[in-house]
Amino acid sequence: QVQLVESGGGLVTAGGSLRLSCVASGPIFSLAAMGWYRQSPGKQRELVAGIHAGGTTNYADSVKGRFTISRDNAKKTVYLQMNSLKPEDTAVYYCNFLSNDVATLRGWGQGTQVTVSL
């Protein structure tokens, strides 16, 4: 079973930056499309960014131009560089396999809290 460990969250002021990391166990990481998701209180977990095995990326409109997803297959790690952070980016961020149907995903890690203050 794949284990996912997220890190890199914290408290930043609006306009600041953070870089999140997600280390995955398991032999198939290099073949898997991966995604970063977030969930804020009272809201459903949503897909923020995805990266396919070949490196193709896609982003939610709300983060396009500010966030960059990348991966290092040798380290089995997916990154999310977040720039120009806004208070509405405040959430717990998770990584998992990429899916348009978040409800079907299992094996979530503990996530990493990102808090953006004014």
JSON list of C-alpha atoms in Angstrom, two decimals:
[
{"chain": "A", "resi": 1, "resn": "GLN", "atom": "CA", "xyz": [0.00, 0.00, 0.00]},
{"chain": "A", "resi": 2, "resn": "VAL", "atom": "CA", "xyz": [1.28, 3.42, -0.90]},
{"chain": "A", "resi": 3, "resn": "GLN", "atom": "CA", "xyz": [2.00, 5.78, 1.96]},
{"chain": "A", "resi": 4, "resn": "LEU", "atom": "CA", "xyz": [2.01, 9.54, 1.44]},
{"chain": "A", "resi": 5, "resn": "VAL", "atom": "CA", "xyz": [3.74, 12.01, 3.75]},
{"chain": "A", "resi": 6, "resn": "GLU", "atom": "CA", "xyz": [3.21, 15.72, 3.20]},
{"chain": "A", "resi": 7, "resn": "SER", "atom": "CA", "xyz": [5.33, 18.50, 4.67]},
{"chain": "A", "resi": 8, "resn": "GLY", "atom": "CA", "xyz": [6.27, 22.13, 4.18]},
{"chain": "A", "resi": 9, "resn": "GLY", "atom": "CA", "xyz": [3.16, 23.94, 5.33]},
{"chain": "A", "resi": 10, "resn": "GLY", "atom": "CA", "xyz": [3.18, 26.87, 7.69]},
{"chain": "A", "resi": 11, "resn": "LEU", "atom": "CA", "xyz": [1.96, 30.37, 8.44]},
{"chain": "A", "resi": 12, "resn": "VAL", "atom": "CA", "xyz": [2.75, 33.09, 5.90]},
{"chain": "A", "resi": 13, "resn": "THR", "atom": "CA", "xyz": [1.47, 36.56, 5.17]},
{"chain": "A", "resi": 14, "resn": "ALA", "atom": "CA", "xyz": [-0.40, 37.31, 1.96]},
{"chain": "A", "resi": 15, "resn": "GLY", "atom": "CA", "xyz": [1.95, 37.53, -0.99]},
{"chain": "A", "resi": 16, "resn": "GLY", "atom": "CA", "xyz": [4.38, 35.08, 0.52]},
{"chain": "A", "resi": 17, "resn": "SER", "atom": "CA", "xyz": [5.53, 31.68, -0.72]},
{"chain": "A", "resi": 18, "resn": "LEU", "atom": "CA", "xyz": [5.72, 28.11, 0.50]},
{"chain": "A", "resi": 19, "resn": "ARG", "atom": "CA", "xyz": [6.99, 24.89, -1.03]},
{"chain": "A", "resi": 20, "resn": "LEU", "atom": "CA", "xyz": [5.17, 21.71, -0.13]},
{"chain": "A", "resi": 21, "resn": "SER", "atom": "CA", "xyz": [6.65, 18.24, -0.48]},
{"chain": "A", "resi": 22, "resn": "CYS", "atom": "CA", "xyz": [5.01, 14.84, -0.63]},
{"chain": "A", "resi": 23, "resn": "VAL", "atom": "CA", "xyz": [7.07, 11.69, -0.32]},
{"chain": "A", "resi": 24, "resn": "ALA", "atom": "CA", "xyz": [5.42, 8.51, -1.57]},
{"chain": "A", "resi": 25, "resn": "SER", "atom": "CA", "xyz": [6.30, 4.91, -0.93]},
{"chain": "A", "resi": 26, "resn": "GLY", "atom": "CA", "xyz": [5.65, 2.11, -3.39]},
{"chain": "A", "resi": 27, "resn": "PRO", "atom": "CA", "xyz": [7.19, 0.89, -6.63]},
{"chain": "A", "resi": 28, "resn": "ILE", "atom": "CA", "xyz": [4.85, 2.53, -9.12]},
{"chain": "A", "resi": 29, "resn": "PHE", "atom": "CA", "xyz": [5.40, 6.18, -8.29]},
{"chain": "A", "resi": 30, "resn": "SER", "atom": "CA", "xyz": [7.23, 7.01, -11.52]},
{"chain": "A", "resi": 31, "resn": "LEU", "atom": "CA", "xyz": [4.27, 5.66, -13.52]},
{"chain": "A", "resi": 32, "resn": "ALA", "atom": "CA", "xyz": [1.58, 7.41, -11.54]},
{"chain": "A", "resi": 33, "resn": "ALA", "atom": "CA", "xyz": [-0.14, 10.70, -12.16]},
{"chain": "A", "resi": 34, "resn": "MET", "atom": "CA", "xyz": [-0.11, 12.62, -8.89]},
{"chain": "A", "resi": 35, "resn": "GLY", "atom": "CA", "xyz": [-2.10, 15.53, -7.56]},
{"chain": "A", "resi": 36, "resn": "TRP", "atom": "CA", "xyz": [-2.17, 18.09, -4.80]},
{"chain": "A", "resi": 37, "resn": "TYR", "atom": "CA", "xyz": [-5.52, 18.65, -3.12]},
{"chain": "A", "resi": 38, "resn": "ARG", "atom": "CA", "xyz": [-6.71, 20.98, -0.41]},
{"chain": "A", "resi": 39, "resn": "GLN", "atom": "CA", "xyz": [-9.54, 21.17, 2.06]},
{"chain": "A", "resi": 40, "resn": "SER", "atom": "CA", "xyz": [-10.60, 24.18, 4.08]},
{"chain": "A", "resi": 41, "resn": "PRO", "atom": "CA", "xyz": [-13.15, 24.10, 6.91]},
{"chain": "A", "resi": 42, "resn": "GLY", "atom": "CA", "xyz": [-16.68, 23.53, 5.70]},
{"chain": "A", "resi": 43, "resn": "LYS", "atom": "CA", "xyz": [-15.61, 22.82, 2.15]},
{"chain": "A", "resi": 44, "resn": "GLN", "atom": "CA", "xyz": [-15.06, 19.69, 0.15]},
{"chain": "A", "resi": 45, "resn": "ARG", "atom": "CA", "xyz": [-11.58, 18.53, -0.72]},
{"chain": "A", "resi": 46, "resn": "GLU", "atom": "CA", "xyz": [-10.63, 19.89, -4.13]},
{"chain": "A", "resi": 47, "resn": "LEU", "atom": "CA", "xyz": [-7.96, 19.20, -6.72]},
{"chain": "A", "resi": 48, "resn": "VAL", "atom": "CA", "xyz": [-5.44, 22.04, -6.92]},
{"chain": "A", "resi": 49, "resn": "ALA", "atom": "CA", "xyz": [-2.81, 20.73, -9.34]},
{"chain": "A", "resi": 50, "resn": "GLY", "atom": "CA", "xyz": [-1.90, 17.53, -11.12]},
{"chain": "A", "resi": 51, "resn": "ILE", "atom": "CA", "xyz": [1.15, 16.14, -12.85]},
{"chain": "A", "resi": 52, "resn": "HIS", "atom": "CA", "xyz": [1.23, 13.15, -15.14]},
{"chain": "A", "resi": 53, "resn": "ALA", "atom": "CA", "xyz": [4.03, 10.62, -15.40]},
{"chain": "A", "resi": 54, "resn": "GLY", "atom": "CA", "xyz": [5.41, 12.37, -18.45]},
{"chain": "A", "resi": 55, "resn": "GLY", "atom": "CA", "xyz": [5.40, 15.76, -16.76]},
{"chain": "A", "resi": 56, "resn": "THR", "atom": "CA", "xyz": [2.22, 17.28, -18.17]},
{"chain": "A", "resi": 57, "resn": "THR", "atom": "CA", "xyz": [0.63, 19.55, -15.59]},
{"chain": "A", "resi": 58, "resn": "ASN", "atom": "CA", "xyz": [-2.79, 21.02, -14.99]},
{"chain": "A", "resi": 59, "resn": "TYR", "atom": "CA", "xyz": [-4.08, 23.51, -12.43]},
{"chain": "A", "resi": 60, "resn": "ALA", "atom": "CA", "xyz": [-7.30, 24.73, -10.91]},
{"chain": "A", "resi": 61, "resn": "ASP", "atom": "CA", "xyz": [-8.21, 28.17, -12.21]},
{"chain": "A", "resi": 62, "resn": "SER", "atom": "CA", "xyz": [-7.90, 29.61, -8.72]},
{"chain": "A", "resi": 63, "resn": "VAL", "atom": "CA", "xyz": [-4.17, 28.84, -8.55]},
{"chain": "A", "resi": 64, "resn": "LYS", "atom": "CA", "xyz": [-3.11, 29.04, -12.18]},
{"chain": "A", "resi": 65, "resn": "GLY", "atom": "CA", "xyz": [-0.08, 31.28, -12.60]},
{"chain": "A", "resi": 66, "resn": "ARG", "atom": "CA", "xyz": [0.73, 31.19, -8.87]},
{"chain": "A", "resi": 67, "resn": "PHE", "atom": "CA", "xyz": [1.30, 27.51, -8.09]},
{"chain": "A", "resi": 68, "resn": "THR", "atom": "CA", "xyz": [3.70, 25.10, -9.79]},
{"chain": "A", "resi": 69, "resn": "ILE", "atom": "CA", "xyz": [3.62, 21.33, -9.39]},
{"chain": "A", "resi": 70, "resn": "SER", "atom": "CA", "xyz": [6.70, 19.24, -10.10]},
{"chain": "A", "resi": 71, "resn": "ARG", "atom": "CA", "xyz": [8.05, 15.80, -9.37]},
{"chain": "A", "resi": 72, "resn": "ASP", "atom": "CA", "xyz": [11.33, 13.99, -8.75]},
{"chain": "A", "resi": 73, "resn": "ASN", "atom": "CA", "xyz": [10.80, 10.33, -9.56]},
{"chain": "A", "resi": 74, "resn": "ALA", "atom": "CA", "xyz": [14.17, 9.31, -8.15]},
{"chain": "A", "resi": 75, "resn": "LYS", "atom": "CA", "xyz": [13.13, 10.71, -4.78]},
{"chain": "A", "resi": 76, "resn": "LYS", "atom": "CA", "xyz": [9.49, 9.61, -5.17]},
{"chain": "A", "resi": 77, "resn": "THR", "atom": "CA", "xyz": [8.53, 13.16, -4.28]},
{"chain": "A", "resi": 78, "resn": "VAL", "atom": "CA", "xyz": [5.97, 15.61, -5.61]},
{"chain": "A", "resi": 79, "resn": "TYR", "atom": "CA", "xyz": [6.34, 19.31, -4.91]},
{"chain": "A", "resi": 80, "resn": "LEU", "atom": "CA", "xyz": [3.97, 22.25, -4.92]},
{"chain": "A", "resi": 81, "resn": "GLN", "atom": "CA", "xyz": [5.57, 25.66, -5.15]},
{"chain": "A", "resi": 82, "resn": "MET", "atom": "CA", "xyz": [3.05, 28.24, -4.02]},
{"chain": "A", "resi": 83, "resn": "ASN", "atom": "CA", "xyz": [3.70, 31.91, -4.73]},
{"chain": "A", "resi": 84, "resn": "SER", "atom": "CA", "xyz": [1.61, 35.04, -4.25]},
{"chain": "A", "resi": 85, "resn": "LEU", "atom": "CA", "xyz": [-0.39, 33.29, -1.57]},
{"chain": "A", "resi": 86, "resn": "LYS", "atom": "CA", "xyz": [-3.81, 34.64, -0.66]},
{"chain": "A", "resi": 87, "resn": "PRO", "atom": "CA", "xyz": [-5.88, 34.17, 2.50]},
{"chain": "A", "resi": 88, "resn": "GLU", "atom": "CA", "xyz": [-8.28, 32.00, 0.48]},
{"chain": "A", "resi": 89, "resn": "ASP", "atom": "CA", "xyz": [-5.44, 29.52, -0.05]},
{"chain": "A", "resi": 90, "resn": "THR", "atom": "CA", "xyz": [-5.63, 28.66, 3.64]},
{"chain": "A", "resi": 91, "resn": "ALA", "atom": "CA", "xyz": [-6.35, 24.93, 3.89]},
{"chain": "A", "resi": 92, "resn": "VAL", "atom": "CA", "xyz": [-4.90, 21.55, 4.70]},
{"chain": "A", "resi": 93, "resn": "TYR", "atom": "CA", "xyz": [-3.00, 20.35, 1.64]},
{"chain": "A", "resi": 94, "resn": "TYR", "atom": "CA", "xyz": [-2.78, 16.68, 0.68]},
{"chain": "A", "resi": 95, "resn": "CYS", "atom": "CA", "xyz": [-1.22, 14.72, -2.13]},
{"chain": "A", "resi": 96, "resn": "ASN", "atom": "CA", "xyz": [-2.59, 11.56, -3.71]},
{"chain": "A", "resi": 97, "resn": "PHE", "atom": "CA", "xyz": [-2.96, 9.89, -7.07]},
{"chain": "A", "resi": 98, "resn": "LEU", "atom": "CA", "xyz": [-4.50, 12.21, -9.62]},
{"chain": "A", "resi": 99, "resn": "SER", "atom": "CA", "xyz": [-8.25, 11.87, -10.02]},
{"chain": "A", "resi": 100, "resn": "ASN", "atom": "CA", "xyz": [-11.10, 14.12, -11.06]},
{"chain": "A", "resi": 101, "resn": "ASP", "atom": "CA", "xyz": [-13.32, 12.28, -8.57]},
{"chain": "A", "resi": 102, "resn": "VAL", "atom": "CA", "xyz": [-11.78, 13.01, -5.20]},
{"chain": "A", "resi": 103, "resn": "ALA", "atom": "CA", "xyz": [-14.34, 10.81, -3.42]},
{"chain": "A", "resi": 104, "resn": "THR", "atom": "CA", "xyz": [-12.87, 7.70, -5.00]},
{"chain": "A", "resi": 105, "resn": "LEU", "atom": "CA", "xyz": [-9.38, 8.24, -3.58]},
{"chain": "A", "resi": 106, "resn": "ARG", "atom": "CA", "xyz": [-8.12, 6.38, -0.53]},
{"chain": "A", "resi": 107, "resn": "GLY", "atom": "CA", "xyz": [-4.96, 6.28, 1.51]},
{"chain": "A", "resi": 108, "resn": "TRP", "atom": "CA", "xyz": [-4.76, 9.95, 2.41]},
{"chain": "A", "resi": 109, "resn": "GLY", "atom": "CA", "xyz": [-1.82, 11.15, 4.45]},
{"chain": "A", "resi": 110, "resn": "GLN", "atom": "CA", "xyz": [-2.06, 13.52, 7.36]},
{"chain": "A", "resi": 111, "resn": "GLY", "atom": "CA", "xyz": [-1.78, 16.59, 5.15]},
{"chain": "A", "resi": 112, "resn": "THR", "atom": "CA", "xyz": [0.07, 19.81, 5.86]},
{"chain": "A", "resi": 113, "resn": "GLN", "atom": "CA", "xyz": [-1.59, 22.99, 7.10]},
{"chain": "A", "resi": 114, "resn": "VAL", "atom": "CA", "xyz": [-1.14, 26.19, 5.12]},
{"chain": "A", "resi": 115, "resn": "THR", "atom": "CA", "xyz": [-2.35, 29.39, 6.74]},
{"chain": "A", "resi": 116, "resn": "VAL", "atom": "CA", "xyz": [-2.18, 32.72, 4.91]},
{"chain": "A", "resi": 117, "resn": "SER", "atom": "CA", "xyz": [-2.80, 35.84, 6.95]},
{"chain": "A", "resi": 118, "resn": "LEU", "atom": "CA", "xyz": [-3.47, 39.37, 5.77]}
]
